[in-house]
Short mmCIF file of C-alpha atoms and ligand atoms in Angstrom, two decimals:
data_model
loop_
_atom_site.label_atom_id
_atom_site.label_comp_id
_atom_site.label_asym_id
_atom_site.label_seq_id
_atom_site.Cartn_x
_atom_site.Cartn_y
_atom_site.Cartn_z
CA MET A 993 0.01 -0.02 -0.01
CA ARG A 994 1.41 3.40 -1.01
CA VAL A 995 0.58 6.12 1.55
CA LEU A 996 1.02 9.86 1.25
CA GLY A 997 1.96 11.43 4.56
CA ILE A 998 1.42 15.16 5.33
CA GLU A 999 2.90 16.91 8.36
CA THR A 1000 1.94 20.53 9.19
CA SER A 1001 1.75 20.66 12.96
CA CYS A 1002 4.11 23.56 13.45
CA ASP A 1003 6.74 25.33 11.25
CA GLU A 1004 7.80 22.59 8.89
CA THR A 1005 5.76 21.36 5.85
CA GLY A 1006 6.69 17.67 5.41
CA VAL A 1007 5.44 15.35 2.71
CA ALA A 1008 6.43 11.66 2.10
CA ILE A 1009 5.30 8.52 0.37
CA TYR A 1010 5.68 5.23 2.24
CA ASP A 1011 5.15 1.88 0.59
CA THR A 1012 4.27 -1.00 2.97
CA ASP A 1013 6.15 -3.39 0.67
CA HIS A 1014 9.11 -1.23 -0.45
CA GLY A 1015 9.59 1.18 2.46
CA LEU A 1016 10.04 4.97 2.15
CA LEU A 1017 9.93 6.02 -1.47
CA ALA A 1018 10.45 9.77 -1.19
CA HIS A 1019 10.23 12.63 1.24
CA ARG A 1020 10.40 16.36 1.00
CA LEU A 1021 10.47 19.15 3.67
CA PHE A 1022 10.09 22.84 3.64
CA SER A 1023 11.15 24.63 6.81
CA GLN A 1024 9.63 28.02 7.61
CA ILE A 1025 12.38 28.80 10.13
CA ALA A 1026 13.77 31.75 8.16
CA MET A 1027 10.24 33.32 8.04
CA HIS A 1028 9.72 33.06 11.76
CA ALA A 1029 13.31 33.92 12.78
CA GLU A 1030 12.76 37.67 12.56
CA TYR A 1031 9.87 37.37 15.14
CA GLY A 1032 11.97 35.29 17.54
CA GLY A 1033 9.51 32.39 17.46
CA VAL A 1034 6.70 30.75 15.43
CA VAL A 1035 3.91 33.10 14.44
CA PRO A 1036 0.94 30.74 14.15
CA GLU A 1037 -1.06 32.67 11.50
CA LEU A 1038 2.00 32.96 9.30
CA ALA A 1039 2.69 29.22 9.73
CA SER A 1040 -0.86 28.29 8.55
CA ARG A 1041 -0.67 30.60 5.53
CA ASP A 1042 2.73 29.13 4.48
CA HIS A 1043 1.49 25.59 4.80
CA VAL A 1044 -1.32 26.47 2.45
CA ARG A 1045 1.27 27.71 -0.10
CA ARG A 1046 3.58 24.79 0.33
CA VAL A 1047 1.68 21.58 0.69
CA LEU A 1048 0.48 20.92 -2.88
CA PRO A 1049 3.75 21.88 -4.61
CA LEU A 1050 5.55 19.58 -2.21
CA VAL A 1051 3.12 16.74 -2.88
CA ARG A 1052 3.83 17.13 -6.61
CA GLU A 1053 7.60 17.19 -6.13
CA THR A 1054 7.50 14.14 -3.78
CA LEU A 1055 5.39 12.20 -6.36
CA ALA A 1056 7.87 13.14 -9.03
CA ASP A 1057 10.74 12.01 -6.84
CA ALA A 1058 9.01 8.58 -6.40
CA GLN A 1059 8.19 8.53 -10.09
CA MET A 1060 4.50 8.24 -9.29
CA ASN A 1061 1.28 9.90 -10.22
CA MET A 1062 -1.42 11.09 -7.88
CA GLY A 1063 -3.54 8.08 -8.98
CA ASP A 1064 -0.88 5.66 -7.48
CA ILE A 1065 -1.69 6.92 -3.98
CA GLN A 1066 -3.73 4.36 -2.00
CA GLY A 1067 -4.12 6.13 1.34
CA VAL A 1068 -3.41 9.50 2.93
CA ALA A 1069 -2.12 10.17 6.41
CA TYR A 1070 -1.92 13.58 8.11
CA THR A 1071 -0.96 14.96 11.38
CA ALA A 1072 -4.15 15.45 13.39
CA GLY A 1073 -2.41 16.90 16.50
CA PRO A 1074 -1.03 17.97 18.86
CA GLY A 1075 0.17 21.24 17.37
CA LEU A 1076 -0.92 24.71 16.26
CA ILE A 1077 -4.60 24.55 15.36
CA GLY A 1078 -4.54 26.60 12.12
CA ALA A 1079 -1.43 24.64 10.87
CA LEU A 1080 -3.07 21.34 11.69
CA LEU A 1081 -6.33 22.34 10.04
CA THR A 1082 -4.48 23.25 6.83
CA GLY A 1083 -2.76 19.86 6.52
CA ALA A 1084 -5.90 17.95 7.60
CA SER A 1085 -8.21 19.65 5.12
CA ILE A 1086 -5.82 19.25 2.17
CA ALA A 1087 -5.11 15.55 3.06
CA ARG A 1088 -8.81 14.82 3.52
CA SER A 1089 -9.72 16.53 0.27
CA LEU A 1090 -7.02 14.65 -1.65
CA ALA A 1091 -8.23 11.42 -0.24
CA TRP A 1092 -11.77 12.18 -1.02
CA GLY A 1093 -10.92 13.16 -4.59
CA LEU A 1094 -8.89 9.97 -5.10
CA GLY A 1095 -11.42 7.74 -3.44
CA VAL A 1096 -8.93 6.40 -0.94
CA PRO A 1097 -9.00 6.22 2.88
CA ALA A 1098 -7.40 8.90 5.08
CA VAL A 1099 -6.20 8.66 8.65
CA GLY A 1100 -5.18 11.28 11.26
CA VAL A 1101 -1.93 10.50 13.02
CA HIS A 1102 -0.73 11.57 16.45
CA HIS A 1103 2.39 13.74 15.89
CA MET A 1104 4.22 12.16 18.88
CA GLU A 1105 3.40 8.64 17.67
CA GLY A 1106 5.06 9.70 14.42
CA HIS A 1107 8.21 10.78 16.23
CA LEU A 1108 8.24 7.61 18.30
CA LEU A 1109 8.08 5.44 15.25
CA ALA A 1110 10.64 7.38 13.23
CA PRO A 1111 13.55 5.07 14.11
CA MET A 1112 11.55 2.26 12.39
CA LEU A 1113 12.36 3.93 9.05
CA GLU A 1114 16.14 3.21 9.53
CA GLU A 1115 18.06 0.24 8.25
CA ASN A 1116 18.27 -1.51 11.70
CA PRO A 1117 15.01 -0.73 13.21
CA PRO A 1118 14.43 -1.60 16.94
CA GLU A 1119 12.54 -4.67 17.86
CA LEU A 1120 9.76 -4.39 20.38
CA PRO A 1121 9.30 -3.92 23.25
CA PHE A 1122 11.21 -0.72 23.94
CA VAL A 1123 11.21 2.44 25.93
CA ALA A 1124 11.06 5.71 23.94
CA LEU A 1125 12.39 9.07 24.96
CA LEU A 1126 10.48 11.77 23.09
CA VAL A 1127 12.24 15.09 23.33
CA SER A 1128 11.04 17.88 21.18
CA GLY A 1129 10.15 21.62 21.49
CA GLY A 1130 6.71 20.80 22.74
CA HIS A 1131 7.16 17.48 24.63
CA THR A 1132 9.51 15.61 26.91
CA MET A 1133 8.25 12.13 27.80
CA LEU A 1134 9.34 8.60 28.47
CA VAL A 1135 7.00 5.95 27.04
CA ASP A 1136 6.96 2.19 27.49
CA VAL A 1137 6.05 0.58 24.15
CA PRO A 1138 5.22 -3.12 24.50
CA ARG A 1139 3.79 -3.06 20.93
CA ILE A 1140 2.97 -0.49 18.29
CA GLY A 1141 -0.24 1.29 19.30
CA GLU A 1142 0.13 0.56 22.98
CA TYR A 1143 1.84 3.42 24.79
CA HIS A 1144 2.33 3.71 28.57
CA ILE A 1145 3.63 7.00 29.73
CA LEU A 1146 6.32 6.43 32.38
CA GLY A 1147 7.07 10.13 32.90
CA GLU A 1148 6.78 13.58 31.31
CA SER A 1149 7.66 17.18 31.91
CA VAL A 1150 5.55 18.97 34.41
CA ASP A 1151 6.39 22.28 32.80
CA ASP A 1152 8.67 23.16 29.85
CA ALA A 1153 9.82 20.71 27.30
CA ALA A 1154 13.57 20.17 27.00
CA GLY A 1155 13.64 21.78 23.59
CA GLU A 1156 11.68 24.74 24.87
CA ALA A 1157 14.36 25.23 27.64
CA PHE A 1158 17.09 25.06 25.00
CA ASP A 1159 15.26 27.63 22.88
CA LYS A 1160 14.55 30.07 25.81
CA THR A 1161 18.02 29.81 27.16
CA ALA A 1162 19.40 30.56 23.70
CA LYS A 1163 17.08 33.46 23.27
CA LEU A 1164 17.92 35.13 26.53
CA MET A 1165 21.62 35.06 25.51
CA GLY A 1166 20.72 36.74 22.21
CA LEU A 1167 20.80 33.73 19.92
CA ASP A 1168 18.39 33.51 16.93
CA TYR A 1169 15.36 31.22 16.77
CA PRO A 1170 15.32 28.24 17.00
CA GLY A 1171 18.15 28.49 19.55
CA GLY A 1172 18.52 24.75 20.36
CA PRO A 1173 20.96 23.77 17.62
CA LEU A 1174 22.80 27.16 17.89
CA LEU A 1175 23.20 26.73 21.63
CA ALA A 1176 24.57 23.23 21.10
CA LYS A 1177 27.03 24.61 18.51
CA LEU A 1178 28.10 27.35 20.93
CA ALA A 1179 28.63 24.79 23.71
CA GLU A 1180 31.43 23.22 21.67
CA GLN A 1181 33.48 26.33 22.51
CA GLY A 1182 32.50 26.15 26.25
CA ARG A 1183 35.08 25.29 28.95
CA PRO A 1184 33.92 22.51 31.29
CA GLY A 1185 33.43 23.29 34.95
CA GLN A 1186 33.02 27.12 34.65
CA TYR A 1187 29.38 26.96 35.75
CA LYS A 1188 27.41 24.33 37.56
CA PHE A 1189 23.71 23.96 36.80
CA PRO A 1190 21.29 21.75 38.80
CA ARG A 1191 19.87 18.40 37.53
CA PRO A 1192 16.24 19.04 38.25
CA MET A 1193 14.13 16.33 39.89
CA VAL A 1194 16.75 13.58 39.64
CA ASP A 1195 16.56 12.97 43.44
CA ARG A 1196 12.84 12.41 43.34
CA PRO A 1197 11.47 9.02 42.46
CA GLY A 1198 9.80 8.47 39.14
CA CYS A 1199 10.49 9.55 35.57
CA ASP A 1200 8.91 13.06 35.43
CA PHE A 1201 10.96 16.03 34.30
CA SER A 1202 10.99 19.77 35.06
CA PHE A 1203 12.95 22.14 32.84
CA SER A 1204 11.52 25.58 33.66
CA GLY A 1205 13.87 26.02 36.68
CA LEU A 1206 16.90 25.52 34.37
CA LYS A 1207 15.75 28.33 32.15
CA THR A 1208 15.44 30.65 35.22
CA PHE A 1209 18.93 29.41 36.34
CA SER A 1210 20.32 30.34 32.92
CA LEU A 1211 18.85 33.81 33.22
CA THR A 1212 20.37 34.66 36.52
CA THR A 1213 23.73 32.99 35.56
CA TRP A 1214 23.83 35.04 32.34
CA GLN A 1215 22.84 38.30 34.10
CA ASN A 1216 25.53 37.76 36.79
CA SER A 1217 28.18 36.96 34.23
CA THR A 1218 30.38 39.48 32.34
CA GLN A 1219 28.40 38.46 29.17
CA THR A 1220 31.41 37.87 26.96
CA LEU A 1221 31.25 35.39 24.09
CA GLN A 1222 33.28 33.00 26.32
CA ASP A 1223 30.77 33.33 29.15
CA LYS A 1224 27.97 32.61 26.62
CA ALA A 1225 29.75 29.44 25.42
CA ASP A 1226 30.58 28.35 29.06
CA ILE A 1227 26.94 28.74 30.05
CA ALA A 1228 25.72 26.97 26.96
CA LEU A 1229 27.87 24.06 27.82
CA ALA A 1230 26.87 23.95 31.46
CA PHE A 1231 23.20 24.19 30.48
CA GLU A 1232 23.54 21.51 27.88
CA GLU A 1233 25.35 19.13 30.29
CA ALA A 1234 22.59 19.62 32.85
CA VAL A 1235 19.81 18.74 30.33
CA VAL A 1236 21.74 15.79 28.90
CA ASP A 1237 22.57 14.40 32.46
CA THR A 1238 18.92 14.77 33.52
CA LEU A 1239 17.62 13.02 30.46
CA PHE A 1240 20.25 10.25 30.86
CA ILE A 1241 19.36 9.64 34.52
CA LYS A 1242 15.66 9.40 33.73
CA CYS A 1243 16.18 7.15 30.76
CA ARG A 1244 18.26 4.77 32.88
CA ARG A 1245 15.48 4.73 35.44
CA ALA A 1246 12.77 4.23 32.91
CA LEU A 1247 14.56 1.23 31.38
CA GLU A 1248 14.95 -0.32 34.81
CA GLN A 1249 11.40 0.37 35.76
CA ALA A 1250 9.91 -1.09 32.60
CA GLY A 1251 12.41 -3.96 32.48
CA ARG A 1252 13.46 -3.10 28.92
CA LYS A 1253 16.80 -3.35 27.19
CA ARG A 1254 16.08 -1.11 24.17
CA LEU A 1255 15.78 2.65 24.06
CA VAL A 1256 14.42 4.67 21.14
CA VAL A 1257 15.22 8.43 21.05
CA ALA A 1258 13.09 10.71 18.99
CA GLY A 1259 12.09 14.37 18.59
CA GLY A 1260 14.15 17.46 17.70
CA VAL A 1261 16.43 17.38 20.81
CA GLY A 1262 17.38 13.87 19.72
CA ALA A 1263 19.58 15.59 17.11
CA ASN A 1264 21.79 16.83 19.99
CA GLN A 1265 25.24 15.17 19.70
CA ARG A 1266 26.13 15.39 23.36
CA LEU A 1267 22.78 13.59 24.23
CA ARG A 1268 23.43 10.96 21.63
CA ALA A 1269 26.92 10.34 22.95
CA LYS A 1270 25.85 10.13 26.51
CA LEU A 1271 22.84 7.83 25.85
CA ALA A 1272 25.09 5.48 23.91
CA THR A 1273 26.91 4.71 27.23
CA LEU A 1274 23.65 3.16 28.68
CA ASN A 1275 23.53 -0.52 29.29
CA ALA A 1276 20.99 -0.88 26.53
CA GLN A 1277 20.71 -0.82 22.78
CA VAL A 1278 19.95 2.77 21.82
CA TYR A 1279 18.27 3.69 18.52
CA PHE A 1280 18.19 7.13 16.90
CA PRO A 1281 16.46 8.18 13.69
CA ARG A 1282 18.72 9.98 11.17
CA LEU A 1283 19.04 13.67 12.00
CA ALA A 1284 16.51 14.70 9.42
CA PHE A 1285 13.93 12.42 10.96
CA CYS A 1286 14.59 13.65 14.55
CA THR A 1287 12.92 16.93 13.80
CA ASP A 1288 9.50 17.21 12.20
CA ASN A 1289 9.05 15.48 8.86
CA GLY A 1290 6.49 13.85 6.61
CA ALA A 1291 8.09 10.40 6.56
CA MET A 1292 7.21 9.50 10.11
CA ILE A 1293 3.55 10.45 9.49
CA ALA A 1294 3.42 8.49 6.26
CA TYR A 1295 4.86 5.50 8.10
CA ALA A 1296 2.61 5.74 11.19
CA GLY A 1297 -0.42 6.24 8.88
CA ALA A 1298 0.49 3.32 6.65
CA LEU A 1299 0.61 0.94 9.63
CA ARG A 1300 -2.93 2.18 10.64
CA LEU A 1301 -4.37 1.94 7.08
CA GLN A 1302 -2.78 -1.45 6.55
CA ALA A 1303 -4.49 -2.66 9.70
CA GLY A 1304 -7.75 -1.47 8.19
CA ALA A 1305 -8.26 1.82 9.94
CA SER A 1306 -10.76 4.09 8.29
CA GLU A 1307 -12.27 7.37 9.33
CA PRO A 1308 -15.52 8.94 8.11
CA ALA A 1309 -15.02 11.82 5.60
CA VAL A 1310 -14.83 14.44 8.25
CA PHE A 1311 -11.67 15.51 10.02
CA GLN A 1312 -10.71 16.78 13.41
CA ALA A 1313 -7.56 18.52 14.40
CA ARG A 1314 -6.65 18.50 18.10
CA PRO A 1315 -4.24 21.19 19.31
CA ARG A 1316 -3.96 19.11 22.57
CA TRP A 1317 -4.07 15.40 22.28
CA PRO A 1318 -2.77 12.87 24.89
CA LEU A 1319 -0.67 10.04 23.35
O1 KG4 B 361 10.54 17.73 17.00
P1 KG4 B 361 10.78 19.14 16.59
O2 KG4 B 361 11.32 19.43 15.21
O3 KG4 B 361 9.46 19.95 16.73
C1 KG4 B 361 8.52 19.83 17.76
O4 KG4 B 361 7.69 18.90 17.61
O5 KG4 B 361 8.73 20.52 18.81
O6 KG4 B 361 11.75 19.76 17.79
C2 KG4 B 361 12.22 21.04 17.66
C3 KG4 B 361 13.04 21.32 18.91
C4 KG4 B 361 13.38 22.80 19.10
O7 KG4 B 361 13.21 23.12 20.47
C5 KG4 B 361 14.86 22.77 18.77
O8 KG4 B 361 15.60 23.82 19.42
C6 KG4 B 361 15.32 21.46 19.33
O9 KG4 B 361 14.31 20.60 18.93
N1 KG4 B 361 16.62 21.06 18.65
C7 KG4 B 361 17.78 20.88 19.43
C8 KG4 B 361 18.75 20.46 18.47
N2 KG4 B 361 18.19 20.39 17.17
C9 KG4 B 361 16.87 20.73 17.38
N3 KG4 B 361 18.00 21.05 20.68
C10 KG4 B 361 19.28 20.78 21.12
N4 KG4 B 361 20.34 20.42 20.30
C11 KG4 B 361 20.06 20.24 18.95
N5 KG4 B 361 21.11 19.85 18.12
ZN1 ZN B 362 7.74 17.33 16.45
#
């Protein structure tokens, strides 16, 4: 079954075609980052308008990459939430209309399930069961996955997501949006041991996270520093180490608690090299998607949707987008 996937939950338009017999055939992404950068964050209305402009041209380009015609599509998957409501509605209405026009089924996919399944698109996909660490700009959670479709949340952030803390710390030190990757780059110039950040909630039982305190700690540390470029790099490093250590400790705990030996890491912060290196030292097999599939993309939505459609999922020809949607 050849499934077209459409992702429009935030500021990336992603389109992909997944074939249940032959795997991923093609994928395309358009990032709106440059458009939002001048506002220092995502402007929801601009995001929706740009998705309207981008989705259909990207669908055409992706079909051409896969040497297919629209008529070859046998199912359509779209991100139904969580995300920005206008952005979600854009993708959902285009996906639903295409499916209706083609006379094929459509299915709404949970964005975080998409992230969680992204490592399945790699050459050595993880076997089940596994624990998944989902770390993005909107979510930080640990999920036990005994089988696809069954997700038990072991812990999650009680306030900011890890990516959000990265972005806010970067912003207060004057870095452009989205600051996470820029902060990580800057941390490479940081000198270890110059600043010591706390590891929030590690001495409490359970697998929940809290990152808003780290952001406040960054602010006071930055304000009390001499604010040179070296200070910025040293703070970036101390901040990054604190987030990575915290995630590492909770992943170790989640694996123990669930009795699992495999960890899957997904979501934008999964692109962080320090996090990848640290998690690789766990006494478990650790799986990461390729960097392009850590951040938002259409491939993970096409894949998650293809599994659903292959299992016979069908929805009535109405759609619903959910800005908030528990996994
Ligand atoms: O999964 P994603 O593309 O979008 C959401 O669903 O949120 O994740 C984006 C988040 C942003 O907060 C971004 O700063 C962060 O992932 N991010 C990183 C890195 N690359 C992306 N954070 C730290 N280090 C990175 N290398
Ligand atoms: Zn995402």
